[in-house]
Short mmCIF file of C-alpha atoms in Angstrom, two decimals:
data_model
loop_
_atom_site.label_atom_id
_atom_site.label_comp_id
_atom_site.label_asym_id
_atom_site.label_seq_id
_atom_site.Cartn_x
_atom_site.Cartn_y
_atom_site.Cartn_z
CA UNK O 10 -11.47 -10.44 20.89
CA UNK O 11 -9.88 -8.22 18.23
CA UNK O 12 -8.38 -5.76 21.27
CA UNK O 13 -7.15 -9.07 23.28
CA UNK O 14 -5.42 -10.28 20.24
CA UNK O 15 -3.86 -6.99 19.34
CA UNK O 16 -2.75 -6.89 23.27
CA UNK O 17 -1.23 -10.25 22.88
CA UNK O 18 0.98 -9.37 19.90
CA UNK O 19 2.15 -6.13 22.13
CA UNK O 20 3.08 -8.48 24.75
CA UNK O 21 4.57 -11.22 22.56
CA UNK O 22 7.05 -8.60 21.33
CA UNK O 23 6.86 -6.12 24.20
CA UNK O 24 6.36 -3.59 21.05
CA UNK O 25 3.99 -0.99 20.06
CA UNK O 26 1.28 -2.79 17.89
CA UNK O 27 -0.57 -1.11 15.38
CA UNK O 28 -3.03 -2.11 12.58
CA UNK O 29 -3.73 -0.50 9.70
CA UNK O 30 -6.37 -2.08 6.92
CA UNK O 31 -9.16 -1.84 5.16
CA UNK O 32 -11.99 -4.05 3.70
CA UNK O 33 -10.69 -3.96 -0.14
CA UNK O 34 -10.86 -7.51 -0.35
CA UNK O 35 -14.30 -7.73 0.20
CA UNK O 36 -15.39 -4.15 -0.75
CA UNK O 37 -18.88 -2.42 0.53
CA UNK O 38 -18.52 1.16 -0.43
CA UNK O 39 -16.76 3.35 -2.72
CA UNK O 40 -13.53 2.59 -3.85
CA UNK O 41 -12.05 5.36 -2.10
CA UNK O 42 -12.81 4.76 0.77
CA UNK O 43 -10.39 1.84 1.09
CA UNK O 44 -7.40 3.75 -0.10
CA UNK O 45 -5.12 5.92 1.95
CA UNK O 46 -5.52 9.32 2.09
CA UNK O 47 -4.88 12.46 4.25
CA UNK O 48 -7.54 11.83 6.51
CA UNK O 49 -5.67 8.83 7.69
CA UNK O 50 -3.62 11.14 9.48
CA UNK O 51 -5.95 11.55 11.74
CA UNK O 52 -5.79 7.98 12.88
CA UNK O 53 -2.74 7.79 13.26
CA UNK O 54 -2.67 10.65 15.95
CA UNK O 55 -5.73 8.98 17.45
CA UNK O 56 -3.74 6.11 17.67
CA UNK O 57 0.03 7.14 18.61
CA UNK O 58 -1.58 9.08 21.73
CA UNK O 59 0.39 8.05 24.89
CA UNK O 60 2.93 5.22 23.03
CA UNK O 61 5.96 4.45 24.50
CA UNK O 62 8.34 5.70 21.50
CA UNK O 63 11.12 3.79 22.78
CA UNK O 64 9.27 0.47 22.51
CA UNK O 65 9.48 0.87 18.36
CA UNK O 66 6.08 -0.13 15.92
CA UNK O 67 5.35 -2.80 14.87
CA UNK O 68 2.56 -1.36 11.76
CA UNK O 69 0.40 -4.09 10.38
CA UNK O 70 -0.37 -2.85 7.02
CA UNK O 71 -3.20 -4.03 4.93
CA UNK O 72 -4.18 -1.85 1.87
CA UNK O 73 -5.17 -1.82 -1.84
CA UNK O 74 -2.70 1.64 -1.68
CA UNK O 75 -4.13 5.18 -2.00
CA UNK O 76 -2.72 8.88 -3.11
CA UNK O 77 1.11 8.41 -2.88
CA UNK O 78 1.23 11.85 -1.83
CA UNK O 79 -0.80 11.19 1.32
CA UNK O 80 1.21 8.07 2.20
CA UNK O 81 4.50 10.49 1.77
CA UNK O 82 2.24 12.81 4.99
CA UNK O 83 1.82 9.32 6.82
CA UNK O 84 5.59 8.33 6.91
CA UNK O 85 6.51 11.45 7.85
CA UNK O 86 4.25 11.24 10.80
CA UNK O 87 5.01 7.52 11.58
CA UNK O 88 8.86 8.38 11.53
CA UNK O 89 8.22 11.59 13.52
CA UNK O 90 6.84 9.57 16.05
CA UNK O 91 9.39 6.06 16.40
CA UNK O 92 12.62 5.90 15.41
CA UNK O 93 12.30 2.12 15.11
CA UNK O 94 9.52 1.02 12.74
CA UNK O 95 8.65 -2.43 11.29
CA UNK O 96 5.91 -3.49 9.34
CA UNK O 97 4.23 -6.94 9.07
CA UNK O 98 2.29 -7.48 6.05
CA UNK O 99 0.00 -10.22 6.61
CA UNK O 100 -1.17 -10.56 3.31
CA UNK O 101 -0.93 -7.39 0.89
CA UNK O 102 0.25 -4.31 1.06
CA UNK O 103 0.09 -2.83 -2.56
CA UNK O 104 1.05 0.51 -4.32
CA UNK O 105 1.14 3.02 -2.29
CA UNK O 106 0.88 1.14 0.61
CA UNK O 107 4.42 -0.79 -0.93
CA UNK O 108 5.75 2.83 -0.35
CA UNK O 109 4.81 2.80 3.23
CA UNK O 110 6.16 -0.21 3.99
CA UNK O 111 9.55 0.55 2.09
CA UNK O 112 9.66 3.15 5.10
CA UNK O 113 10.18 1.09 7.64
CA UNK O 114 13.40 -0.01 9.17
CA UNK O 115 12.56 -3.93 8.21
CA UNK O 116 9.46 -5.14 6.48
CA UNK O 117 7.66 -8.94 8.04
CA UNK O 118 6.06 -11.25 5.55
CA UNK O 119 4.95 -14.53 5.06
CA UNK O 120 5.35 -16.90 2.27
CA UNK O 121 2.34 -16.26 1.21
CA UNK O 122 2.36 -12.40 1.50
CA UNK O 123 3.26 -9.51 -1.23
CA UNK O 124 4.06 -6.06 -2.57
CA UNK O 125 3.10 -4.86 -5.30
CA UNK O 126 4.65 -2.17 -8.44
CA UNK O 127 4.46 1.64 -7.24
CA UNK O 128 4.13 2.63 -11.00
CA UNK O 129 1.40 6.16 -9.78
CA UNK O 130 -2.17 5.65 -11.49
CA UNK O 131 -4.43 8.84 -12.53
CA UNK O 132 -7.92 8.98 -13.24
CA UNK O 133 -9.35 8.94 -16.40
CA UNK O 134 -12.46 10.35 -17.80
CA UNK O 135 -14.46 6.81 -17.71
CA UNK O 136 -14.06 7.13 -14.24
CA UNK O 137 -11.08 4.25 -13.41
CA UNK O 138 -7.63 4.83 -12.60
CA UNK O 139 -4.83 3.98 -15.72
CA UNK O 140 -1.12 3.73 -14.68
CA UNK O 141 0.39 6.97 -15.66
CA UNK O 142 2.99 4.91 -17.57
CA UNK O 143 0.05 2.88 -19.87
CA UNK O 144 -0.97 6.29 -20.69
CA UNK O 145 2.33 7.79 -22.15
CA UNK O 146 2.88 4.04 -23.69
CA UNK O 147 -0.80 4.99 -25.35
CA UNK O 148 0.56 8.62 -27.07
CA UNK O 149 3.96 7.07 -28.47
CA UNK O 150 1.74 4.64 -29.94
CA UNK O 151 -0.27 7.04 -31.66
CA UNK O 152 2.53 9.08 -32.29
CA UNK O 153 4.14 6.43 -34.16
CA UNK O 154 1.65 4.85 -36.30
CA UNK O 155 0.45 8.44 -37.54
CA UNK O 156 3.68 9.42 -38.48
CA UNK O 157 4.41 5.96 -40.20
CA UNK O 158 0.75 6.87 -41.89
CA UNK O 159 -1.15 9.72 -41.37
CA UNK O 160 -4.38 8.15 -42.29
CA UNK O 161 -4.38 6.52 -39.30
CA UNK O 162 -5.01 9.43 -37.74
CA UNK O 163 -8.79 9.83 -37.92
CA UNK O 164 -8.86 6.31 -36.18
CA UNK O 165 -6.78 7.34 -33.17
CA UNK O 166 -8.84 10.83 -32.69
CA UNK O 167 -11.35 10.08 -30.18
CA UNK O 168 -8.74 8.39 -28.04
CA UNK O 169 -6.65 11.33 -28.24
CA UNK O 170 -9.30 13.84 -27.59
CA UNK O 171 -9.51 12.72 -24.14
CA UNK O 172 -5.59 13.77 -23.44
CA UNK O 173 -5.88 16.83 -21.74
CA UNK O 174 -3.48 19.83 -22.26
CA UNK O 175 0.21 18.41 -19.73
CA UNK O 176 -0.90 15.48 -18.97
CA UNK O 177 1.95 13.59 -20.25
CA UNK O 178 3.99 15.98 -17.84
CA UNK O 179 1.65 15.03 -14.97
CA UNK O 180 2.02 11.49 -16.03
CA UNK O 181 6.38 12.12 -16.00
CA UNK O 182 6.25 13.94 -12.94
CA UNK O 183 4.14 11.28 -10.75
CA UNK O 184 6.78 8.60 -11.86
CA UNK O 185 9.63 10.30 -11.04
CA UNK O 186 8.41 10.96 -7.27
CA UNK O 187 6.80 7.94 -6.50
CA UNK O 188 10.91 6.60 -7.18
CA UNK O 189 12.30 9.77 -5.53
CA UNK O 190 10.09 9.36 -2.22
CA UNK O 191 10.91 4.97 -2.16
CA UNK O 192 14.72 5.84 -2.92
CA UNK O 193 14.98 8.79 -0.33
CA UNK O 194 12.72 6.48 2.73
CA UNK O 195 14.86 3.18 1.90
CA UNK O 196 18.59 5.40 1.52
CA UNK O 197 17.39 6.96 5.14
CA UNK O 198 15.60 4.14 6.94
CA UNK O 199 16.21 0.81 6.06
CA UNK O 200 19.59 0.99 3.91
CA UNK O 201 21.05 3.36 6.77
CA UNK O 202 24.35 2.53 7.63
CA UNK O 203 25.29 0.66 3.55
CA UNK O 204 28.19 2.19 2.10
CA UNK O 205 26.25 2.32 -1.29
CA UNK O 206 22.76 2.98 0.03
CA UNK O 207 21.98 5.68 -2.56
CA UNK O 208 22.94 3.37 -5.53
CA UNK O 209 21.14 0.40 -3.59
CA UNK O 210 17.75 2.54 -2.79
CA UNK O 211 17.49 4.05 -6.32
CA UNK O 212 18.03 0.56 -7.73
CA UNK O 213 15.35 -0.97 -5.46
CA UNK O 214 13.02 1.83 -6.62
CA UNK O 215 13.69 0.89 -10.15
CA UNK O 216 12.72 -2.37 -9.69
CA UNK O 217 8.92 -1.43 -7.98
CA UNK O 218 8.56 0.82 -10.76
CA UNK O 219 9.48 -1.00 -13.59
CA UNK O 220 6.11 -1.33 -15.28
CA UNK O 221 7.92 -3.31 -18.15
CA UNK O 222 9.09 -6.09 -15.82
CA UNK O 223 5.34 -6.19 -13.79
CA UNK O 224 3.06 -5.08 -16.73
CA UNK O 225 0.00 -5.19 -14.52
CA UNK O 226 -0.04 -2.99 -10.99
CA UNK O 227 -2.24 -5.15 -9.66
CA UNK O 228 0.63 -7.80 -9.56
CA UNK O 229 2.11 -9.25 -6.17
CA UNK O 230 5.59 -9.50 -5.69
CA UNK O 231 5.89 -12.17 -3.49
CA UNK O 232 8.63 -12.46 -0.62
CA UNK O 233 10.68 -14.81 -2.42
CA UNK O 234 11.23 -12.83 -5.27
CA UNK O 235 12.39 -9.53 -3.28
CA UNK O 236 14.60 -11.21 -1.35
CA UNK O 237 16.10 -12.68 -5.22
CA UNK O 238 15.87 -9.26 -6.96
CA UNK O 239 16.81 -6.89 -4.42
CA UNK O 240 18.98 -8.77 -1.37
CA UNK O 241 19.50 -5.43 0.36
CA UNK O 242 15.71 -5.24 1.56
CA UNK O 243 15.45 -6.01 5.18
CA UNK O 244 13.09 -8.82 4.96
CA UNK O 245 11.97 -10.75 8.05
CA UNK O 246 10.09 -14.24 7.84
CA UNK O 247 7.23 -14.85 9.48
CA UNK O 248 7.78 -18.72 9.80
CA UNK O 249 10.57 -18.10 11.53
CA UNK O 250 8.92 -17.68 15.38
CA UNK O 251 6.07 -20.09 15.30
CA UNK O 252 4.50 -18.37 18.14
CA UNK O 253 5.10 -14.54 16.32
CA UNK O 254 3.43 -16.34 13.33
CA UNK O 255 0.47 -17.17 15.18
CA UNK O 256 -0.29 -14.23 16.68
CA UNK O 257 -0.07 -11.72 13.73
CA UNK O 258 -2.08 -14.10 11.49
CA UNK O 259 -4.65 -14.04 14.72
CA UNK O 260 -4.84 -10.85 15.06
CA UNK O 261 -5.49 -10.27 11.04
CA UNK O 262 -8.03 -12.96 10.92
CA UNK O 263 -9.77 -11.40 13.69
CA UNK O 264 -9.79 -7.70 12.24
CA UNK O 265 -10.66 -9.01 8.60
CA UNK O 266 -13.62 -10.64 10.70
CA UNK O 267 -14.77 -7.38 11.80
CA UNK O 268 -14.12 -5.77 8.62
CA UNK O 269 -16.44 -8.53 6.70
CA UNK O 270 -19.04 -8.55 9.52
CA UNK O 271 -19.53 -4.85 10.18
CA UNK O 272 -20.60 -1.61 8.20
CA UNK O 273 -16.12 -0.76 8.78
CA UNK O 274 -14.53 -0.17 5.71
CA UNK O 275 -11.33 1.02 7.63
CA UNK O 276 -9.70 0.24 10.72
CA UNK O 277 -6.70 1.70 12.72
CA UNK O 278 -6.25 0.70 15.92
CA UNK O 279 -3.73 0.40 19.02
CA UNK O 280 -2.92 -2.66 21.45
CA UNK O 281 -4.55 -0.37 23.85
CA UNK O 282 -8.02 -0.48 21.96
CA UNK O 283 -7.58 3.46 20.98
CA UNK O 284 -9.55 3.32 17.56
CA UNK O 285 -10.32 5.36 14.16
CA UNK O 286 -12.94 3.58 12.77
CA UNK O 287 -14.34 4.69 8.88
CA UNK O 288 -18.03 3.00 8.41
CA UNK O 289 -20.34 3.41 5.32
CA UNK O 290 -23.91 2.43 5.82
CA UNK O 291 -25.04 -0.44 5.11
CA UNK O 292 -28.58 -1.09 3.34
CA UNK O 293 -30.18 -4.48 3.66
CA UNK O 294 -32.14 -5.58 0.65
CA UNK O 295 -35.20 -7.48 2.11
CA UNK O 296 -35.65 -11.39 -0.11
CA UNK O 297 -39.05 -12.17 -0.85
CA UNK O 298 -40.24 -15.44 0.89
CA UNK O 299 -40.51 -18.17 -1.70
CA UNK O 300 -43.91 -18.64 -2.83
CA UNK O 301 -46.12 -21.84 -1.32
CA UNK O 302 -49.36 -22.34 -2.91
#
């Protein structure tokens, strides 16, 4: 079913189809196994094999985000292979996944569907990723209030213990390319051809990552408000073809069904079936009948 819907999209459109998501809305394994990373790469040469280049992609895009650096490997790829690229978000495509999409030549979205802030995250030592940006807001802090009164030092010493030696650099340095790589895709790709497309793609990387104006990077930013905030995006709507409409939200349903049904935690796949499938295992925790005297 998931193959014939995919198939029907490709012949709705008479475009390549390709979907791209993962299972972080209902989460089995690790969390990294539902973000992108360079290993991805190998789906998508599983899955460009024997396209028509000249038909464009359509990339359906469905992901928490990942390592922007990886994502920066997958557009390279995806624009090596078509020189016509849109992608349909069905629902969410978030971080580093926003920088994907902010690669293509037009981006398709629902009402409903979002974007989120590319502000990079790093991990820290409990384990959890902290935007790079909450973590040089967290030194200034300190910084401040110890030089206002350095007895407040002792108080702010175990927090500051666990900044390692350039990690404010590494913190600088992951915000200023997550905004070079968004300006340079949107200047080339979809602002190609605007007079000011270098003011216009710099702006619009500004704006995803202004961690001031989104506070939390788990925040959608939904269609309405991009098309507001930054007019130049290329922004298609969904509810425009009825038909279009009802076969990209078919052919999500039917892969989130999979996704939610099966051990996959990760699926890329072609209109022609041609598959890279990431499974975890799956452990079934037997329930003890209820007891009947």
């Amino acid at each position: 079913m998931r193959r014939a819907y995919l198939g029907g999209l490709h012949e709705l459109t008479g475009r390549n189809v390709v979907v791209y998501a993962t299972d972080w809305l209902e989460p089995k394994g690790p969390g990294q196994t539902h973000s992108i990373n360079l290993q991805d790469i190998q789906g998508l040469m599983e899955v460009f094999r024997d396209l028509d280049k000249s038909a464009g992609l359509d990339l359906i895009l469905h992901s928490p985000g990942g390592d922007p650096t990886a994502a920066a490997s997958l557009v390279q790829y995806t624009r090596s292979k078509f020189d016509d690229v849109r992608v349909i978000v069905p629902v969410a495509a978030m971080s580093a996944a926003t920088m994907w999409a902010l690669s293509a030549d037009r981006i398709l979205m629902g009402k409903h569907s979002q974007l989120g802030p590319i502000d990079p995250q790093l991990p820290n030592p409990m384990g959890y990723m902290v935007p790079a940006a909450a973590i040089r807001k967290q030194f200034k802090t300190a910084q401040s209030e110890c030089a206002d009164d350095p007895a407040k030092l002792s108080a702010w010493v175990p927090t500051l213990q666990q900044f390692f030696p350039g990690l404010l650099e590494i913190c600088s340095d992951a915000e200023k390319l997550s905004r070079a790589m968004v300006s340079e895709w949107l200047a080339k790709y979809m602002f190609k051809g605007l007079p000011e497309r270098e003011q216009l793609a710099s702006e619009a990387a500004d704006f995803f990552a202004d961690t001031e104006r989104h506070i939390s990077h788990s925040r959608g930013i939904a269609r309405d408000q991009l098309i507001q905030d930054l007019p130049a995006l290329v922004i298609e709507h969904l509810e425009d073809d009825s038909a279009l409409q009802d076969a990209v939200l078919s052919a999500y349903h039917i892969v989130n069904h999979t996704l939610s049904m099966s051990g996959a935690v990760k699926l890329i796949e072609n209109h022609n079936g041609r598959a890279y499938v990431k499974t975890v295992q799956q452990v079934s925790t037997p329930v003890p009948a209820a007891y009947n005297p």
